[in-house]
XYZ file of C-alpha atoms in Angstrom:
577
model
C -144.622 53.894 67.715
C -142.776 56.752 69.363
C -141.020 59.537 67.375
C -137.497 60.992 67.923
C -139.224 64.195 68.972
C -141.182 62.345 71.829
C -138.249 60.377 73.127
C -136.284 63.543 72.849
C -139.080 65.288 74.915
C -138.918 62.572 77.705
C -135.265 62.617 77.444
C -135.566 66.730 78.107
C -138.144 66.523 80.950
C -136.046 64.055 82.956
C -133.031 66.425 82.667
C -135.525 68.827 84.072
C -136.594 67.287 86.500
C -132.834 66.431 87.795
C -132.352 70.763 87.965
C -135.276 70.993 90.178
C -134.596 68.224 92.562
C -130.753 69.565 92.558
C -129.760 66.573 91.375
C -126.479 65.957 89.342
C -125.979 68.625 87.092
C -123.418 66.655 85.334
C -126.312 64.177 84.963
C -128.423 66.631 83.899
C -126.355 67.730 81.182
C -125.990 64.239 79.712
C -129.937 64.020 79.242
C -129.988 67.429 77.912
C -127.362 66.643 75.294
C -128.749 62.899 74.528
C -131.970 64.607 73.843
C -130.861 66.617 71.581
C -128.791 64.076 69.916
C -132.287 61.690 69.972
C -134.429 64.551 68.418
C -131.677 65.219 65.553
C -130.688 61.569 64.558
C -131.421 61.179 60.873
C -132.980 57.055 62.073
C -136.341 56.273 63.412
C -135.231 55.422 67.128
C -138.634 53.342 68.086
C -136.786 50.496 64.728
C -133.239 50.671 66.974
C -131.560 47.964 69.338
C -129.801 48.304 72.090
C -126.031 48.917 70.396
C -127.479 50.993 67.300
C -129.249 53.699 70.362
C -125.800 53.386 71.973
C -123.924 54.255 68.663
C -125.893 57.622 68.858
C -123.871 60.671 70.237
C -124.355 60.746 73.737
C -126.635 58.203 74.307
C -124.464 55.442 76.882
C -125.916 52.461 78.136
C -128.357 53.838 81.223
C -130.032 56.438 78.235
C -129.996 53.516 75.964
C -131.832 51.534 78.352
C -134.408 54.330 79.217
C -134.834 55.090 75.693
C -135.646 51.374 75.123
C -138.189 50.802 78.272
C -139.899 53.620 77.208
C -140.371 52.094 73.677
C -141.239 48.594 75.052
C -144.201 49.810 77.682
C -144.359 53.512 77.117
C -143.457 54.623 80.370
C -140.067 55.008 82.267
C -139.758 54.263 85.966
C -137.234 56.668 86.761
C -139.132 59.631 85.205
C -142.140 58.550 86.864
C -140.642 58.393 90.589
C -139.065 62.343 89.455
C -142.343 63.434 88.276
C -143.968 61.761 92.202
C -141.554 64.039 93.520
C -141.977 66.950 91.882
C -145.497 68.707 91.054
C -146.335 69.156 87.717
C -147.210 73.043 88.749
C -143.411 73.337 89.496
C -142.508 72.123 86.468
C -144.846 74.303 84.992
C -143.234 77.307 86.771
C -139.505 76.399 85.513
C -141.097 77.127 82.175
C -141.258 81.297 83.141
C -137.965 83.230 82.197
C -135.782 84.107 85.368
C -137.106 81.452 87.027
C -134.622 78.354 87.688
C -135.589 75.434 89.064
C -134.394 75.585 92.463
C -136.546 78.740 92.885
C -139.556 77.231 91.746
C -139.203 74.874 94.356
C -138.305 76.885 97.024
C -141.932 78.997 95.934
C -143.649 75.827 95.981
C -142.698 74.501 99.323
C -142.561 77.982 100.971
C -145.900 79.221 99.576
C -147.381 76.492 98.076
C -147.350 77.853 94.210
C -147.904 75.517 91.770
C -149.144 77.535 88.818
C -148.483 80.763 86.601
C -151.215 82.223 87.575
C -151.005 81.171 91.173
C -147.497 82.934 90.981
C -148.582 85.801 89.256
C -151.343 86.144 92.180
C -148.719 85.859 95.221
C -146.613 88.546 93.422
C -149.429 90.869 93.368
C -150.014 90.235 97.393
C -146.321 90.656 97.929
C -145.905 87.431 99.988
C -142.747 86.812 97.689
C -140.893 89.613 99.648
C -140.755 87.327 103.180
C -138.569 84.844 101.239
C -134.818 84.723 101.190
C -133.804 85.985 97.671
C -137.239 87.292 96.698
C -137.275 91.349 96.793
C -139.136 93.980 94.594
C -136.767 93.634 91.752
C -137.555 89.651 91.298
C -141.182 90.381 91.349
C -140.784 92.508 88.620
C -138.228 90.333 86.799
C -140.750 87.470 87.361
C -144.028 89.651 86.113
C -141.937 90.184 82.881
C -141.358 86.385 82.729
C -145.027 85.448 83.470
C -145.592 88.530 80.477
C -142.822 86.788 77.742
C -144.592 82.989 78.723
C -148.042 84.179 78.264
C -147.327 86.173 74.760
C -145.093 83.142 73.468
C -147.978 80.919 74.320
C -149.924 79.740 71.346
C -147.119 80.316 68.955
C -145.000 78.164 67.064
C -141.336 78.190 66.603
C -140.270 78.996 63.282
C -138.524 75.912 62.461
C -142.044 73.982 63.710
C -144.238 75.951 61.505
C -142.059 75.940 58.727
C -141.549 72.539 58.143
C -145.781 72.181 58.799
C -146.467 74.661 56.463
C -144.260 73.296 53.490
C -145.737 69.727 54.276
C -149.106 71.333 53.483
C -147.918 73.241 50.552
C -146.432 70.393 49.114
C -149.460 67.785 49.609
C -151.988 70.652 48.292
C -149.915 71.526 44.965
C -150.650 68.007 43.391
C -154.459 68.436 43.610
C -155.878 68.481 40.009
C -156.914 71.858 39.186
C -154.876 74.098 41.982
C -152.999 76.199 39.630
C -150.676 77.557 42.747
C -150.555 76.982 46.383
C -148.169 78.424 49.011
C -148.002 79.863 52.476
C -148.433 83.134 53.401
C -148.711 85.329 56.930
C -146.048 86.383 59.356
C -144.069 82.945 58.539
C -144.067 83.977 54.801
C -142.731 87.233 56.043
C -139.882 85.079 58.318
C -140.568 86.468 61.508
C -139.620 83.831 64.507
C -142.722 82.695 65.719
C -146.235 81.944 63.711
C -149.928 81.996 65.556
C -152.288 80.360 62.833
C -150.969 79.347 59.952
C -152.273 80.677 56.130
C -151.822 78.659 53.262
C -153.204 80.190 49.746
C -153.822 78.756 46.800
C -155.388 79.438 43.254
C -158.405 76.984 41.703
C -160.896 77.423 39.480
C -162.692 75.235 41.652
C -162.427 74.745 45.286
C -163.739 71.795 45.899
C -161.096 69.618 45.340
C -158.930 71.499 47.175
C -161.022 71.828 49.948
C -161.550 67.915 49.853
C -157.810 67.472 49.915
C -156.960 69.821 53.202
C -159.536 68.734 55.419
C -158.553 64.577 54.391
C -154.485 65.479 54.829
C -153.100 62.708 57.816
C -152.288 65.818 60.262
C -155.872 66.822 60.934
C -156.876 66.395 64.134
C -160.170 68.591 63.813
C -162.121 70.484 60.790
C -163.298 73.823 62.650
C -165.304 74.793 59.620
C -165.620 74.690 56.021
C -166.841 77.545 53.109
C -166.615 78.105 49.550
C -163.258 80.238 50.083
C -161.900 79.920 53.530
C -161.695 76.412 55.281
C -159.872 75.888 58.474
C -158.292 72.846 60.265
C -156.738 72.211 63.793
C -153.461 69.545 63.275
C -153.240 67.046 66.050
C -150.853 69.052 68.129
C -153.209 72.236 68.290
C -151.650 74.381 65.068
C -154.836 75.890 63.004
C -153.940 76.178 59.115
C -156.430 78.180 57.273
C -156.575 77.272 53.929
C -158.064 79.925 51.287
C -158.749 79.394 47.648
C -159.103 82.276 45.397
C -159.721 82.731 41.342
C -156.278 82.671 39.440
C -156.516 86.245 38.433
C -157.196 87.642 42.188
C -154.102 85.392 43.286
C -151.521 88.424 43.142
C -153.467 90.835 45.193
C -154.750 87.796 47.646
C -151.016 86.307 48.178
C -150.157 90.346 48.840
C -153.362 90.740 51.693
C -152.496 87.970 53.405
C -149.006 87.999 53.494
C -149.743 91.610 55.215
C -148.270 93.110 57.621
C -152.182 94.563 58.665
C -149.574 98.091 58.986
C -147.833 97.221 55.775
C -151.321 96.652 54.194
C -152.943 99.816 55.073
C -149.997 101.958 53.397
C -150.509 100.256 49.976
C -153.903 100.866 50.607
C -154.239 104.268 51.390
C -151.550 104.200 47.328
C -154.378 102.625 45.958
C -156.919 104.822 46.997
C -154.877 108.301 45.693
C -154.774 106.655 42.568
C -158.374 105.822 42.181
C -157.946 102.154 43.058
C -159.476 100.221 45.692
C -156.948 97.100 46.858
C -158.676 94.022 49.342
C -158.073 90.520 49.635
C -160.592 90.163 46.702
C -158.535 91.704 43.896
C -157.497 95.080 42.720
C -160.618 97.782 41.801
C -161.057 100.374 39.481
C -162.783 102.867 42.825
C -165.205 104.009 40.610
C -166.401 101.475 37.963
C -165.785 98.861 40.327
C -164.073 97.008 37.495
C -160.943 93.757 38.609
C -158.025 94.720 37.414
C -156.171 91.451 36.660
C -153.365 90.716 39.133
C -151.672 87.386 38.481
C -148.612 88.380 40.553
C -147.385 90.659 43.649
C -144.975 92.563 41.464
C -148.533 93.171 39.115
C -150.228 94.834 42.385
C -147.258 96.923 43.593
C -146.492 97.738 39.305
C -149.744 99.325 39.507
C -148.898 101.124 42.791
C -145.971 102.439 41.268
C -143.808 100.578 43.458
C -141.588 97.682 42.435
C -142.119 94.604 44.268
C -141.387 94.666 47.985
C -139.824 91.041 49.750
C -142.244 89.740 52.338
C -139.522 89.881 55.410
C -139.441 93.960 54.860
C -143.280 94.831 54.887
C -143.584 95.984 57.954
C -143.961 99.720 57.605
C -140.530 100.130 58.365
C -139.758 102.530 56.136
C -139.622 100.138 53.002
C -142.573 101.673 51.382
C -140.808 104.998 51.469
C -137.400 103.376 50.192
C -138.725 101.434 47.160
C -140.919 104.985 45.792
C -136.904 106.047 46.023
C -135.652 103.101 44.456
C -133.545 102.718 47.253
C -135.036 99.129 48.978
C -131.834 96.856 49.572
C -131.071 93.766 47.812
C -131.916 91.600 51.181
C -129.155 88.243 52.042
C -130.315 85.233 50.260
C -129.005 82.399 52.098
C -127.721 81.251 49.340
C -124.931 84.335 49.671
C -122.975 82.383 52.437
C -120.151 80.713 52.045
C -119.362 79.665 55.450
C -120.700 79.143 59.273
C -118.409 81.005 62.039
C -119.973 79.296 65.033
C -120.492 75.614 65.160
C -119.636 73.186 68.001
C -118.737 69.674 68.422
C -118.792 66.526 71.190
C -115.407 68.226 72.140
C -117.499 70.200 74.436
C -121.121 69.766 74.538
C -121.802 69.244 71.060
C -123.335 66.270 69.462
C -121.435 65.003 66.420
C -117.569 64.062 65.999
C -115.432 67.039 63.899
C -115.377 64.880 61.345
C -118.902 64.856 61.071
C -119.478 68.221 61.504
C -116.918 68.984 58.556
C -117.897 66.832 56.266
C -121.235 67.789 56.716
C -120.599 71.565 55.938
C -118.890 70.457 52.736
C -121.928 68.561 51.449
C -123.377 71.980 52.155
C -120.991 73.444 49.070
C -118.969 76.350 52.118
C -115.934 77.918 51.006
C -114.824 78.205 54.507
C -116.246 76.819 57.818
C -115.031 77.609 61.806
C -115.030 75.200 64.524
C -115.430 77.220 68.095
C -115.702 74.357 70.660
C -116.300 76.497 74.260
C -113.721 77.702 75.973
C -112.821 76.590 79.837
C -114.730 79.408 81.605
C -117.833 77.093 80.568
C -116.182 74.914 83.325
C -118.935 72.184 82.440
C -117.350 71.699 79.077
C -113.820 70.271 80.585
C -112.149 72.513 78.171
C -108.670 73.139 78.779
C -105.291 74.551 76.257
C -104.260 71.138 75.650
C -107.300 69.689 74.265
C -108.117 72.781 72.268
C -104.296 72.696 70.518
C -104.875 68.654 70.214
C -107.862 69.761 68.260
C -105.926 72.372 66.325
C -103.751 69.740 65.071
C -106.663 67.743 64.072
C -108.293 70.554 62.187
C -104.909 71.275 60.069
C -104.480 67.615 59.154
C -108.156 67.866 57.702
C -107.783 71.726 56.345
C -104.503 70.259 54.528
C -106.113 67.430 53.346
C -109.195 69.942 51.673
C -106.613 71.839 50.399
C -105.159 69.706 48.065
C -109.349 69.557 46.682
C -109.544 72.109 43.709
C -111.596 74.356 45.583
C -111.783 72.129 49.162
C -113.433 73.702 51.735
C -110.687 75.373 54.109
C -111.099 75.222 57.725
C -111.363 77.773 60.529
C -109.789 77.079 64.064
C -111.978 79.577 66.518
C -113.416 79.070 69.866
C -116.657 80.836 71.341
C -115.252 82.671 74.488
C -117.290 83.240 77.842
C -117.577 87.154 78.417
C -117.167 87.126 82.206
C -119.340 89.632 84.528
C -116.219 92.243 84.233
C -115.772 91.676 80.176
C -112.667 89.349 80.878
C -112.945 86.385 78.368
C -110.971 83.031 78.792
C -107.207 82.471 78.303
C -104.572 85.475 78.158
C -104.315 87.510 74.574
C -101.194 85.952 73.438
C -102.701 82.030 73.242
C -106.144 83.849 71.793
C -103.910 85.681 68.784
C -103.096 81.930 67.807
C -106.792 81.398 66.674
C -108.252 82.128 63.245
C -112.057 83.584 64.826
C -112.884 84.146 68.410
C -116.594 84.252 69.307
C -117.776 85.652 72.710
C -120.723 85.431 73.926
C -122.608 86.320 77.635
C -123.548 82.542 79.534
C -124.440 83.827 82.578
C -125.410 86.780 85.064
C -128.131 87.677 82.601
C -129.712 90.122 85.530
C -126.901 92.623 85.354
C -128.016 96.095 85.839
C -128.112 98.067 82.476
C -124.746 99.947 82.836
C -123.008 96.859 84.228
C -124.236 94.863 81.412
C -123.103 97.666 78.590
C -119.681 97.905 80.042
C -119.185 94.262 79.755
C -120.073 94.510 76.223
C -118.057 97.076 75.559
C -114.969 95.433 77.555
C -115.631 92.502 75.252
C -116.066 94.748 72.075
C -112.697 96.471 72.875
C -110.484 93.045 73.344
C -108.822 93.078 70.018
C -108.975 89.053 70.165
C -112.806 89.346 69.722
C -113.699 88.905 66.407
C -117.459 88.763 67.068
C -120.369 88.854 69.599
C -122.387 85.790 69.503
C -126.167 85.644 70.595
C -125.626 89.199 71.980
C -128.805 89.486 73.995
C -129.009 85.661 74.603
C -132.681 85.450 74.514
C -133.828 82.178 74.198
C -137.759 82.405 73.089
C -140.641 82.005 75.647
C -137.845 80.802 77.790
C -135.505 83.980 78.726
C -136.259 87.912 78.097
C -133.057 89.547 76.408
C -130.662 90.853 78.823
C -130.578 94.759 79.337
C -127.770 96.792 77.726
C -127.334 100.451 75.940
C -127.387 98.633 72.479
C -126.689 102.204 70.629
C -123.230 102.432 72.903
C -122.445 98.476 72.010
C -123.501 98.968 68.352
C -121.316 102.395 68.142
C -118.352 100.547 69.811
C -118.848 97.582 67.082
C -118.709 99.735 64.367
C -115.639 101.940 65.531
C -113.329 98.329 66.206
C -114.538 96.331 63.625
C -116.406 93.604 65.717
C -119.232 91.974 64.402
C -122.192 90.963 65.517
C -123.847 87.704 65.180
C -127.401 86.874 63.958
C -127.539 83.748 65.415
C -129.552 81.076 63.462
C -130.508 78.609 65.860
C -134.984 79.043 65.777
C -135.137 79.655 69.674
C -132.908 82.150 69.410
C -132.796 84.329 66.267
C -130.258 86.270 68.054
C -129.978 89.747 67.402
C -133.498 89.988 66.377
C -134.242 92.342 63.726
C -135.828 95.229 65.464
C -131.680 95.846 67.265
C -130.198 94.763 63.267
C -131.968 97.121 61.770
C -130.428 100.018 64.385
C -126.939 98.310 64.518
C -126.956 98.007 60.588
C -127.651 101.889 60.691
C -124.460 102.102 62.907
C -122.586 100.626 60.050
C -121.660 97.441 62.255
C -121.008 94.135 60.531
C -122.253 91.068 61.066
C -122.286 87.222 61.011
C -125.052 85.089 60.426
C -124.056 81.740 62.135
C -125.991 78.401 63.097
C -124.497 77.969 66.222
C -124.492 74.210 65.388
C -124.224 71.486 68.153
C -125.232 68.623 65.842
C -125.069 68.138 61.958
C -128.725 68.601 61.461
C -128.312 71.994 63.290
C -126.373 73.341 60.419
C -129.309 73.588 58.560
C -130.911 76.256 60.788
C -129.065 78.737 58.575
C -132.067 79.659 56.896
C -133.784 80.880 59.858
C -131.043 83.251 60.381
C -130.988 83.999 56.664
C -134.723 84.970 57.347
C -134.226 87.527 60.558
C -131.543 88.953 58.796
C -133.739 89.453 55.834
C -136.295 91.398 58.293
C -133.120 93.274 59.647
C -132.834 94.575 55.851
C -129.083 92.729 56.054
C -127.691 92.567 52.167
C -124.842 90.189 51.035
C -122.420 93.214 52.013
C -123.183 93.419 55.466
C -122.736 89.604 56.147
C -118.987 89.015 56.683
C -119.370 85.655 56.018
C -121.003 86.132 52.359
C -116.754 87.077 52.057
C -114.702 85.780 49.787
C -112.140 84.330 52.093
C -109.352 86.135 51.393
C -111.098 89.317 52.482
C -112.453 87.909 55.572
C -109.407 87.089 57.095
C -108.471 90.772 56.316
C -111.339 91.598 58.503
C -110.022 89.283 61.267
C -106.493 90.603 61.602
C -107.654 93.556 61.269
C -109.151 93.754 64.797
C -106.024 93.074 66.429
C -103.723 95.467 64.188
């Protein structure tokens, strides 16, 4: 039977193939938002009827009835006559950031391009140049597209490898004999994307273990089995090594392959001043050749002299240095928020009702939670002042009703502003002072030159009604490069108003990434990690923020909304006073 994530991906590729074929972009939208509405609902869709795939969010009755000819004979007829029309080298192409769809088309039909690498090729003859809207700069816009594809090819969103990896973990932990089991590798360390996935675990024996992994239902090939090290392929192409070491080796294995390699070699080149030798296989006395036993990390970095390092800051950033000064920060749990700034609902293109979205965030245990619906400059959101204050009204009948809850959550009225290509934002100052956050964030003319794109930040930065900068770089991963700015300026500017920035949660977008947290947090900016929620399931993705922010060496401090309340809305009117 299909899966939500299948339906959701035909659901996706049709609203595709509509932006190629310049279809209705209203149209487009719809499948767009029903696919995300498919690939979030908490019911098996392929067990649904007619009315119950109607009752989900944005799913009317021509979806409905695509959704449910695809389950009956596993094709649909209108995605087949797009698909005729439109060569699946094109909709390969869409796939390269800076590259919409009507552009692939035009290269297509113009030069007969139908592949990345066949692009790649006609960039390198110049024939792009002859084309109206094709010019040196696009060729190297497009190289550095074809360059972000390539490198995000292979890799696995964080969210995707996450939820693998745990599976694995979990299935592995209740073999007889494995004493521990858990992942390790770049996702242990919570960076955005995985490659192959390393699970570890601690046996006597490997056997059974061994036995176990290469039986689990997601195998879709063994590449090869040993005494120590077996690896698998899962049906959609993700290799999980598996390696089983001897309980007493399991703090200095779970250390090596955690890594960073760069991370790695520092503790290393410890080990050897102190006549130690440190490998996968255990911790050495150098010259006797004698195991130390290591049960834990904190044993192996103990007899470093260090005190245990968390994964998401071993990257030889400088943490090594901090913790032999005892100064390594306490990083954000995500456990140290108390409420979401940025979250959406079907008001404008999100999924689920208000209602839904709030009650949802309660079950969640926030102190305090913001609605920011978009505001009109999005004009395909319908926005307009009336609607927002209807929803205003509808927000303080349900904050009032929390209220009278010993210790309810309380409710946020915000909005996420569009900065324009000048750093204007929608609506005048005097109807933005009414709300309680205002998020603004760039949506478009993401090729700005450098100083253009600065100065709109910092036009934005300066509006005392902006409270904070969401997805500042708006990169979306293997799918848009970051936008180019003077982030030192921007940062300097956030930290002299009072602005925050946003580490936005959603997985492909992890938004600032760490590398720019790291220098913001050294301009003494503030932040808020958000989910940018468009569904109730997409409140969730607060971990993966939680995780960058971790790797941005963010503490509880630095979050604004880790708050108590009362002090955040200090730090709101403070911006305009």
């Amino acid at each position: 039977m299909a899966s939500n994530e299948e339906v959701a991906a035909l659901l996706q590729e049709y609203a595709d193939l509509l932006s190629i074929t310049g279809g209705d972009a209203f149209k487009a939208r719809a499948y767009e938002r029903a696919a995300r509405a498919v690939g979030g609902h908490s019911a098996d869709v392929s067990g649904l009827d007619a009315k119950a795939l109607k009752a989900i969010p944005g799913v009317g009755a021509s979806i409905a009835g695509k959704i449910g000819e695809y389950l009956r004979t596993g094709r649909v007829a209108a995605v087949d006559e797009a698909r005729e029309r439109i060569p699946a080298g094109v909709r390969e192409l869409t796939a390269i950031p800076a590259l919409g769809p009507k552009r692939a088309l035009v290269l297509y039909e113009e030069l007969g391009v139908s592949s990345v690498d066949e692009l790649a090729a006609a960039i390198g003859e110049h024939r792009l140049r002859g084309l109206k809207g094709f010019g040196p700069k696009s060729e190297e816009k497009l190289l550095h597209g074809i360059d972000l594809l390539r490198a995000a090819t292979g890799r696995i969103p964080v969210d995707t490898a996450l939820a693998l990896a745990e599976d694995v973990v979990a299935r592995l932990a209740e073999v007889p004999g494995c004493e521990r089991c858990t992942y390790a590798g770049s996702l242990r360390r919570r960076r955005g994307t995985a490659g192959d996935l390393d699970v570890l675990a601690a046996a006597a024996d490997s056997g059974p273990l061994t036995a176990a992994f290469t039986g689990l239902p997601v195998v879709g090939e063994v590449i090869g089995t040993g005494g120590t090290k077996t690896s698998i392929r899962t049906a959609d192409g993700v290799q999980v090594d598996l390696r089983v070491v001897p309980p007493d080796a399991w703090g200095a294995a779970l250390q090596y392959f955690t890594g960073s390699k760069e991370h790695n070699i520092r503790l290393r080149e410890i080990a050897v001043r102190k006549k130690l030798k440190l490998s996968e296989y255990g911790l050495f006395h150098a010259r006797s050749g004698r195991r130390i036993r290591v049960a834990t990390e904190e044993d192996v970095y103990a007899r470093l002299g260090l005190p245990w390092i968390p994964p998401p800051l071993r990257e030889d950033r400088g943490e090594i240095e901090a913790a032999a000064r005892g100064e390594l920060p306490e990083p954000l749990a995500e456990s140290d928020l108390r409420g979401d700034l940025h979250t959406h609902t079907d008001l404008t293109d999100g999924i689920d009702s208000l209602e839904a979205m709030v009650d949802a965030a309660r079950r969640r245990g926030y102190s305090y939670y913001a609605i920011t619906d978009h505001a009109p400059e999005l004009r395909m959101q319908r926005m307009t002042k009336e609607r927002m204050l209807a929803q205003r009204e509808r927000v303080a009948e349900l904050d009032a009703r929390s209220r009278r809850r010993s210790g309810g959550l309380r409710l946020l009225h915000g909005t996420e502003l569009n900065i324009a290509p000048d750093g204007s934002v929608d609506w005048p100052g005097e109807f933005l002072e009414t709300f309680d956050v205002c998020v603004a964030s760039v949506h478009s003319h993401f090729t700005q030159p450098r100083d253009e794109m600065t100065r709109r930040f910092l036009a934005a930065v300066e509006n005392p009604h902006v409270h904070v900068i969401g997805h500042p770089t708006t990169r979306k991963a293997g799918r848009r490069p970051a936008v180019d700015a003077d982030w030192d300026e921007i940062f300097a500017a956030c930290a002299r108003t009072g602005t925050a920035l946003e580490v936005n949660a959603h997985p492909n977008r992890l938004d600032l990434p760490d590398e720019l947290i790291l220098r913001a947090r050294g301009h003494g900016v503030k932040f808020a990690v958000d989910s940018d929620a468009h569904s109730v399931p997409d409140l969730a993705n607060m971990r993966y923020g939680a995780g960058i922010a971790q790797r941005g060496w963010l503490t509880a401090e630095d979050v604004v909304n880790t708050w108590p309340l009362a002090r955040l809305r200090s730090f709101l009117r403070a911006k305009a006073a």
